[in-house]
mmCIF file of C-alpha atoms in Angstrom:
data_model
loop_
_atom_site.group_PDB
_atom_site.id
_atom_site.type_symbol
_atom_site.label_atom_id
_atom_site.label_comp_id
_atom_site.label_asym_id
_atom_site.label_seq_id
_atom_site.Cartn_x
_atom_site.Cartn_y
_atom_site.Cartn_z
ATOM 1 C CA UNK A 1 3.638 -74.478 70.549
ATOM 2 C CA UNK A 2 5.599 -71.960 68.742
ATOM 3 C CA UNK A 3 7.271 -74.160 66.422
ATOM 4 C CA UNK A 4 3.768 -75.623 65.557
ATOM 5 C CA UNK A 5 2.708 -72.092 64.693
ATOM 6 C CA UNK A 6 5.649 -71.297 62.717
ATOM 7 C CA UNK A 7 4.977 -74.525 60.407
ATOM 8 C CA UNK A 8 1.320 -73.630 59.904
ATOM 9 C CA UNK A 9 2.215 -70.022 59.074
ATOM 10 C CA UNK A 10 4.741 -71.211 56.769
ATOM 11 C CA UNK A 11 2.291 -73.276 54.904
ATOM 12 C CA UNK A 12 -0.048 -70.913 54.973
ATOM 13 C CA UNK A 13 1.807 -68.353 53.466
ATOM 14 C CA UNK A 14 3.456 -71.172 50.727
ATOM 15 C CA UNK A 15 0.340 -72.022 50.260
ATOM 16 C CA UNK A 16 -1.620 -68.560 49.568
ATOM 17 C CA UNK A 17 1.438 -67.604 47.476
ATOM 18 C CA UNK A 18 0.943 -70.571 45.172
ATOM 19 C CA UNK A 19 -3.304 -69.816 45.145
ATOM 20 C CA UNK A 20 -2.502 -66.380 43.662
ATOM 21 C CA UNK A 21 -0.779 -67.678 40.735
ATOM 22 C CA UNK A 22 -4.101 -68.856 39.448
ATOM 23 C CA UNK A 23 -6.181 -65.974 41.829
ATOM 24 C CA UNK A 24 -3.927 -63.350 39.290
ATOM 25 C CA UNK A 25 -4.395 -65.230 36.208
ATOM 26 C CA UNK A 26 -8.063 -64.957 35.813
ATOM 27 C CA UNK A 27 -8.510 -62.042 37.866
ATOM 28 C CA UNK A 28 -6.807 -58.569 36.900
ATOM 29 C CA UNK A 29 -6.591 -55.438 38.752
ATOM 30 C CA UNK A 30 -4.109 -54.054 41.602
ATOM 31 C CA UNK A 31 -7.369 -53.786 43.632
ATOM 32 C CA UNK A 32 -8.338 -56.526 43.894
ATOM 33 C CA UNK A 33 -4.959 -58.219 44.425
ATOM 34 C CA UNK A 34 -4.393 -55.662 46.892
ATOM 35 C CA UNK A 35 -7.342 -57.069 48.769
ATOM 36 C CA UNK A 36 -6.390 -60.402 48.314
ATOM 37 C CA UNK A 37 -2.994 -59.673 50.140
ATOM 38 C CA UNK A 38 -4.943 -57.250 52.873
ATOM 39 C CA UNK A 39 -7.284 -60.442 53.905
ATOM 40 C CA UNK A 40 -3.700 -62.108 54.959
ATOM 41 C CA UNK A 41 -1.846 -58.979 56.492
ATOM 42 C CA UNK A 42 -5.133 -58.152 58.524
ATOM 43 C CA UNK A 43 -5.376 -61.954 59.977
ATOM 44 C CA UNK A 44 -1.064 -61.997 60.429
ATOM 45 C CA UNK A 45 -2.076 -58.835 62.647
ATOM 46 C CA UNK A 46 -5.023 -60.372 64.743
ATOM 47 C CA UNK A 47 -2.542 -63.616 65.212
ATOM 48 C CA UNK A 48 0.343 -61.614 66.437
ATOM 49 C CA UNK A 49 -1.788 -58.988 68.416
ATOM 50 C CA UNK A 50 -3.650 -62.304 70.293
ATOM 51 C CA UNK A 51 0.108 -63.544 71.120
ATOM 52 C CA UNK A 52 0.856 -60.194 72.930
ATOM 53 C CA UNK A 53 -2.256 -60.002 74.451
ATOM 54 C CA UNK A 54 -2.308 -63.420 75.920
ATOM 55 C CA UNK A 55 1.254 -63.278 76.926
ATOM 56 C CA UNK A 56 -0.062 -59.635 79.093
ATOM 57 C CA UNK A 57 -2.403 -61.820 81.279
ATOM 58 C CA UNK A 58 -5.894 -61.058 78.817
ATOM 59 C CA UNK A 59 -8.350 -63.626 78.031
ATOM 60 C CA UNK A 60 -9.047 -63.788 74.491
ATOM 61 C CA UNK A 61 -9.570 -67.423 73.726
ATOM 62 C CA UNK A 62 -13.361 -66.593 72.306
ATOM 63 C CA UNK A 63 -11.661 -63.844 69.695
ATOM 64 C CA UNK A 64 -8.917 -66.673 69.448
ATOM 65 C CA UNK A 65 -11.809 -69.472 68.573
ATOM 66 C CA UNK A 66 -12.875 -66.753 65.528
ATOM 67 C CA UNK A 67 -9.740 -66.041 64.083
ATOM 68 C CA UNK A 68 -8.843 -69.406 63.866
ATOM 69 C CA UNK A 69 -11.992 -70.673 62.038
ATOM 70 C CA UNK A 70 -11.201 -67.357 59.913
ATOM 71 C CA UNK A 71 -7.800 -69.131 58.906
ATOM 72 C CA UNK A 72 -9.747 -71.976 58.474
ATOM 73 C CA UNK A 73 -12.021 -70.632 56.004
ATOM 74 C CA UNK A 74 -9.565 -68.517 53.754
ATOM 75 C CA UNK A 75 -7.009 -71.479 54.447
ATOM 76 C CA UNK A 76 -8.591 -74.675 53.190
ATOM 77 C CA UNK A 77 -10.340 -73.536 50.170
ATOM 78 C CA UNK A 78 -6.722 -72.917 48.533
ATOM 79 C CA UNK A 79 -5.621 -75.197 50.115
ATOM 80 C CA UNK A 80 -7.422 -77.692 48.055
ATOM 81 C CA UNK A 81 -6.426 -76.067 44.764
ATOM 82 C CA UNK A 82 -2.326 -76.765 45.527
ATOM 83 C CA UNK A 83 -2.706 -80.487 43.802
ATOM 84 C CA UNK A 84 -4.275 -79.205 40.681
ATOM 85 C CA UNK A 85 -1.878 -76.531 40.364
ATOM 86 C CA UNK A 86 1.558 -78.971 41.112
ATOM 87 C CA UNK A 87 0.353 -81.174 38.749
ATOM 88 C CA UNK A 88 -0.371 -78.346 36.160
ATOM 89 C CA UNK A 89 3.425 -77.238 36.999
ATOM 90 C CA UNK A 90 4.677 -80.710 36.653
ATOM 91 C CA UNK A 91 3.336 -80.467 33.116
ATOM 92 C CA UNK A 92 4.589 -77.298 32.560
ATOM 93 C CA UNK A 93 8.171 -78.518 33.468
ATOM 94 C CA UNK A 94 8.585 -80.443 30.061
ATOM 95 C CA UNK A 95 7.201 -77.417 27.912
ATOM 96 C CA UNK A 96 9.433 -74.640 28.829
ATOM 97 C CA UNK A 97 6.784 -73.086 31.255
ATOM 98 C CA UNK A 98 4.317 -71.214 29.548
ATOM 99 C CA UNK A 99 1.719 -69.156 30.930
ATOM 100 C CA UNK A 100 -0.497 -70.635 33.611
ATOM 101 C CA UNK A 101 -3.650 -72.276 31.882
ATOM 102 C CA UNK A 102 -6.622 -69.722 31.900
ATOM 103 C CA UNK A 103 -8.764 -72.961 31.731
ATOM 104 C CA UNK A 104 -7.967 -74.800 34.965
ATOM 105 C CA UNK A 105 -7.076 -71.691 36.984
ATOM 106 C CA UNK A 106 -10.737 -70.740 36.370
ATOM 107 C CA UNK A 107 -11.725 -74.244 37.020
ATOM 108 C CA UNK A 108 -9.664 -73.738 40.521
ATOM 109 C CA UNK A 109 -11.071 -70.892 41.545
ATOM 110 C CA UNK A 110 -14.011 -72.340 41.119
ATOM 111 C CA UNK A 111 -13.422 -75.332 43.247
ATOM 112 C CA UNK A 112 -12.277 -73.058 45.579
ATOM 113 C CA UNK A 113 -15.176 -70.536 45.937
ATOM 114 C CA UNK A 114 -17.413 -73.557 46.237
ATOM 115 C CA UNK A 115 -15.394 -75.243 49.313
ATOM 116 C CA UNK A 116 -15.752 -71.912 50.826
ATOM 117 C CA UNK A 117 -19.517 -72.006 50.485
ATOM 118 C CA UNK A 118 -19.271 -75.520 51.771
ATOM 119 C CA UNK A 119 -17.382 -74.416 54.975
ATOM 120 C CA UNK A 120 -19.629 -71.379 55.651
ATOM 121 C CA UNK A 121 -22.681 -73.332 55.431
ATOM 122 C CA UNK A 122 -21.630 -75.821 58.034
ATOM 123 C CA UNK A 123 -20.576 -73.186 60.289
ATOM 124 C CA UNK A 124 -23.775 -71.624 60.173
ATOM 125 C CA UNK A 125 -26.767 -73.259 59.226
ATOM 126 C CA UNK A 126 -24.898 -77.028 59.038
ATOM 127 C CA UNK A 127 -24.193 -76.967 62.858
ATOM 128 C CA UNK A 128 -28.414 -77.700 63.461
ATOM 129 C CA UNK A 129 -28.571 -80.241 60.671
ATOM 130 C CA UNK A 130 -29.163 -83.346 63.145
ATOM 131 C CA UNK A 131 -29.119 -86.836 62.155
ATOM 132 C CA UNK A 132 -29.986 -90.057 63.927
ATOM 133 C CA UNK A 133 -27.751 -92.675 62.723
ATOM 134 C CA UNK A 134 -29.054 -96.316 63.646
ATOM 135 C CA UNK A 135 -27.012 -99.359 64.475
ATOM 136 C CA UNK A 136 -28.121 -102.846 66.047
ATOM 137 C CA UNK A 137 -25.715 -104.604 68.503
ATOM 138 C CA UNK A 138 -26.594 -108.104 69.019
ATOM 139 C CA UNK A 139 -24.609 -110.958 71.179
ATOM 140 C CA UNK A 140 -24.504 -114.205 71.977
ATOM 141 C CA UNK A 141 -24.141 -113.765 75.735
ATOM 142 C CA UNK A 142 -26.403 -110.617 76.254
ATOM 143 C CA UNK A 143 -28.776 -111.094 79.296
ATOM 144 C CA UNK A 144 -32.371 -111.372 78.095
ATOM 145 C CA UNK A 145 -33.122 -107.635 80.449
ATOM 146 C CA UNK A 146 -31.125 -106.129 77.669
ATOM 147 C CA UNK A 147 -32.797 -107.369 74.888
ATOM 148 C CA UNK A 148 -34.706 -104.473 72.915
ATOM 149 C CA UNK A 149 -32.714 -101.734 75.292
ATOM 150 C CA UNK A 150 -32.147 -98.916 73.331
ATOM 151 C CA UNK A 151 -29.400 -96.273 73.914
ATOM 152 C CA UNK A 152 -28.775 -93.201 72.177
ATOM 153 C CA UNK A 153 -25.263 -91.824 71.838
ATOM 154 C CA UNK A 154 -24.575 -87.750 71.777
ATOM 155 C CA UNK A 155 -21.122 -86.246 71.138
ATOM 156 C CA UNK A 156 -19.523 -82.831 70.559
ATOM 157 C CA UNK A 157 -22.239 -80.842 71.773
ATOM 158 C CA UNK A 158 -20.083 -77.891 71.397
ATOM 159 C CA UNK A 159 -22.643 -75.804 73.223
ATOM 160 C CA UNK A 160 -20.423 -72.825 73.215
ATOM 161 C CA UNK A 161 -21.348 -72.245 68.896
ATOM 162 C CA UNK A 162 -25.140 -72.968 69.631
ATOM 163 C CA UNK A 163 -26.582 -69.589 69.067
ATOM 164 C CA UNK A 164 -29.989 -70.600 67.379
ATOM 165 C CA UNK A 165 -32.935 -71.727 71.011
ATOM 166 C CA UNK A 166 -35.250 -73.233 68.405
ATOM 167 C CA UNK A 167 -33.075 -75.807 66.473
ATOM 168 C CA UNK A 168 -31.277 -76.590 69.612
ATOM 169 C CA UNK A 169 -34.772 -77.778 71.084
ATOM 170 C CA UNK A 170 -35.516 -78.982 67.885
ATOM 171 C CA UNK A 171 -32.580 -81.180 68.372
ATOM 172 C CA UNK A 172 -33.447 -82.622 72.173
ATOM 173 C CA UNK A 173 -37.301 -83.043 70.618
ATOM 174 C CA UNK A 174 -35.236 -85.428 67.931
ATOM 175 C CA UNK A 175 -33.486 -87.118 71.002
ATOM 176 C CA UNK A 176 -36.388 -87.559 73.162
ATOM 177 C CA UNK A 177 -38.193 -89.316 69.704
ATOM 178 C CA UNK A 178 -35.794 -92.100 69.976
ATOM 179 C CA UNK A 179 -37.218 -93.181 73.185
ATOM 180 C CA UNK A 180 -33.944 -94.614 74.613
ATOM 181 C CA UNK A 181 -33.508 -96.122 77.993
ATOM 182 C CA UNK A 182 -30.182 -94.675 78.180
ATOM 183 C CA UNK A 183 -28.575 -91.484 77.200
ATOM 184 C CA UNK A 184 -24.678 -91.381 76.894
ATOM 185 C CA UNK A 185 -22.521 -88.170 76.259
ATOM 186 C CA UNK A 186 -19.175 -88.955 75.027
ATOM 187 C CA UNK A 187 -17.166 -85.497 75.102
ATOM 188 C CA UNK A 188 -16.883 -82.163 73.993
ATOM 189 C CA UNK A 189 -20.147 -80.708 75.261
ATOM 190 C CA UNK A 190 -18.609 -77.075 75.561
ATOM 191 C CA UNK A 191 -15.813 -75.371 73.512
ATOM 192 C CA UNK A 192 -13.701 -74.131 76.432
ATOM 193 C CA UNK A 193 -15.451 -73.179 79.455
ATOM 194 C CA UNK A 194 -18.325 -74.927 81.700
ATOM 195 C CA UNK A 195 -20.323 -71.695 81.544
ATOM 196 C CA UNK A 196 -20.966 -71.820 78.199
ATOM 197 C CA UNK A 197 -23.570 -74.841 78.599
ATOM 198 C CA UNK A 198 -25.419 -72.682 81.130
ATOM 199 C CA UNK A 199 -28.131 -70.349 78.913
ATOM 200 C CA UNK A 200 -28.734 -74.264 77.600
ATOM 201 C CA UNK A 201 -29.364 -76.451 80.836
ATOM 202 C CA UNK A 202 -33.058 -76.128 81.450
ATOM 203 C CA UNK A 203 -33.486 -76.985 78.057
ATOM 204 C CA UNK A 204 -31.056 -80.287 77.875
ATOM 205 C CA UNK A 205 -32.699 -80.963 81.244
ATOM 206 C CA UNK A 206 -35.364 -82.183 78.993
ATOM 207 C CA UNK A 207 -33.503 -84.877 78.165
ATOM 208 C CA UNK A 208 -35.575 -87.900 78.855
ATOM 209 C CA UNK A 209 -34.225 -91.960 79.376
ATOM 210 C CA UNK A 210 -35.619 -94.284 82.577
ATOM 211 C CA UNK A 211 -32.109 -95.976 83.026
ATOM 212 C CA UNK A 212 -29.958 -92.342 83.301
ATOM 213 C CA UNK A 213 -28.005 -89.577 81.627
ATOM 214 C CA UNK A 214 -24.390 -90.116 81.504
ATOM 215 C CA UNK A 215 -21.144 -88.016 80.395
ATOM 216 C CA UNK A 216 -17.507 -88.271 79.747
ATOM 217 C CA UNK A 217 -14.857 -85.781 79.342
ATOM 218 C CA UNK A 218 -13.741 -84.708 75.678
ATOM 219 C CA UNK A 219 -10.044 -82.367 75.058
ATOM 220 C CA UNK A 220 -12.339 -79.096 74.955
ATOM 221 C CA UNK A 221 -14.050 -80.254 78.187
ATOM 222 C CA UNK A 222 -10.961 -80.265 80.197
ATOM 223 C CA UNK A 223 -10.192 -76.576 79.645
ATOM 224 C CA UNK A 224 -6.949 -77.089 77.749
ATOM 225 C CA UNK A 225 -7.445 -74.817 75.332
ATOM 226 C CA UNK A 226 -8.222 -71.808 77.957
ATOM 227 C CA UNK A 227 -5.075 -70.216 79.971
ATOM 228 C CA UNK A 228 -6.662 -70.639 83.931
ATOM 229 C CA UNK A 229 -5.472 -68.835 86.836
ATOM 230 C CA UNK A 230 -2.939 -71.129 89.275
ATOM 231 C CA UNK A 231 -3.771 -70.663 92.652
ATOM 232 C CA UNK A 232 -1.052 -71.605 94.968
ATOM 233 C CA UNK A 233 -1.250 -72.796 98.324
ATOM 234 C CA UNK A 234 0.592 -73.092 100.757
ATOM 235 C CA UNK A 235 0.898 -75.620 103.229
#
């Protein structure tokens, strides 16, 4: 675990250092780079401050869940300007280095501030944008009971991000359209913890299909991601 958080650090920080290159050349001003470098320093702080407090016996995998979709979101969009920049400094190799190009640093940034826009769309107002995606299985051997038997498939719930009642229900009214005769649930119906589907049951009890409701397990619904208390017992 700690070596996979050293690596990601590491690229983070290779990573941000390379975005500035283009960040500085189109945007001027020790404030603003000083802000630039305090968005970093203030999430290195909330990283390492999370360690300690986990290590003390604290719970803080919710605050742990936002800082890493913070990362996530001033991560990625720079992320995606590295290529455009190596390939800029694989040009630049053969012409003795000159200054950064104005041009495509702009055009980077841009990139850039869209992705983010991208990202904080689907973690707001993108999490309730449901879709029913139809497919027809047909076989050779299938007994004639099953022909016409519909069954709809939900996955990653994630019923600990829901925070909106009426596009949630929106959502089950969407499920309930289909009209299936069986409902499956293939993982990740909660973030971390069981409790977080509770403020939601009566309204997934809604749920509707004659020939059952049934779930598997997903990663997040085993609780890995949480640090439980071990009870011993003795024998």
């Amino acid at each position: 675990m700690a070596k996979r958080l050293l690596l990601i650090i590491f690229l983070f920080v290779l990573g941000d250092i390379y975005f500035f290159q283009a960040f500085s050349t189109v945007i001027h001003g020790s404030i603003w780079h000083n802000m630039y470098w305090g968005i970093d320093i203030l999430l290195f702080l909330g990283v390492f401050t999370l360690i300690f407090l986990r290590r003390t016996g604290y719970d803080v995998q919710q605050t742990a869940t936002s800082l890493i979709t913070a990362f996530l979101i001033v991560f990625i969009p720079k992320l995606l300007a590295v290529p455009f920049l190596f390939v800029e400094d694989l040009m630049r190799i053969f012409s003795s280095f000159p200054p950064r190009s104005l041009f495509l640093s702009e055009i980077v940034l841009f990139l850039a501030g869209a992705m983010l826009l991208v990202i904080f769309f689907g973690l707001t107002k993108g999490r309730y944008f449901y879709k029913v995606r139809e497919e027809v299985l047909s076989f050779p051997d299938l007994p004639a009971a099953f022909d016409g038997f519909k069954i709809t498939q939900l996955s990653d719930i994630h019923s600990g991000s829901l925070s909106d009642i009426k596009r949630v229900r929106k959502g089950i009214e969407l499920v309930n359209a289909q009209n299936s005769d069986l409902l499956l649930f293939t993982g990740d119906l909660v973030n971390n913890k069981a409790s977080e589907m509770e403020p939601w049951v009566s309204d997934f009890n809604r749920l509707e299909a004659p020939s059952g409701k049934f779930s598997v397990l997903g990663n997040h619904d085993y609780g890995d991601y949480v640090q439980w208390e071990v009870w011993n017992q003795k024998p």
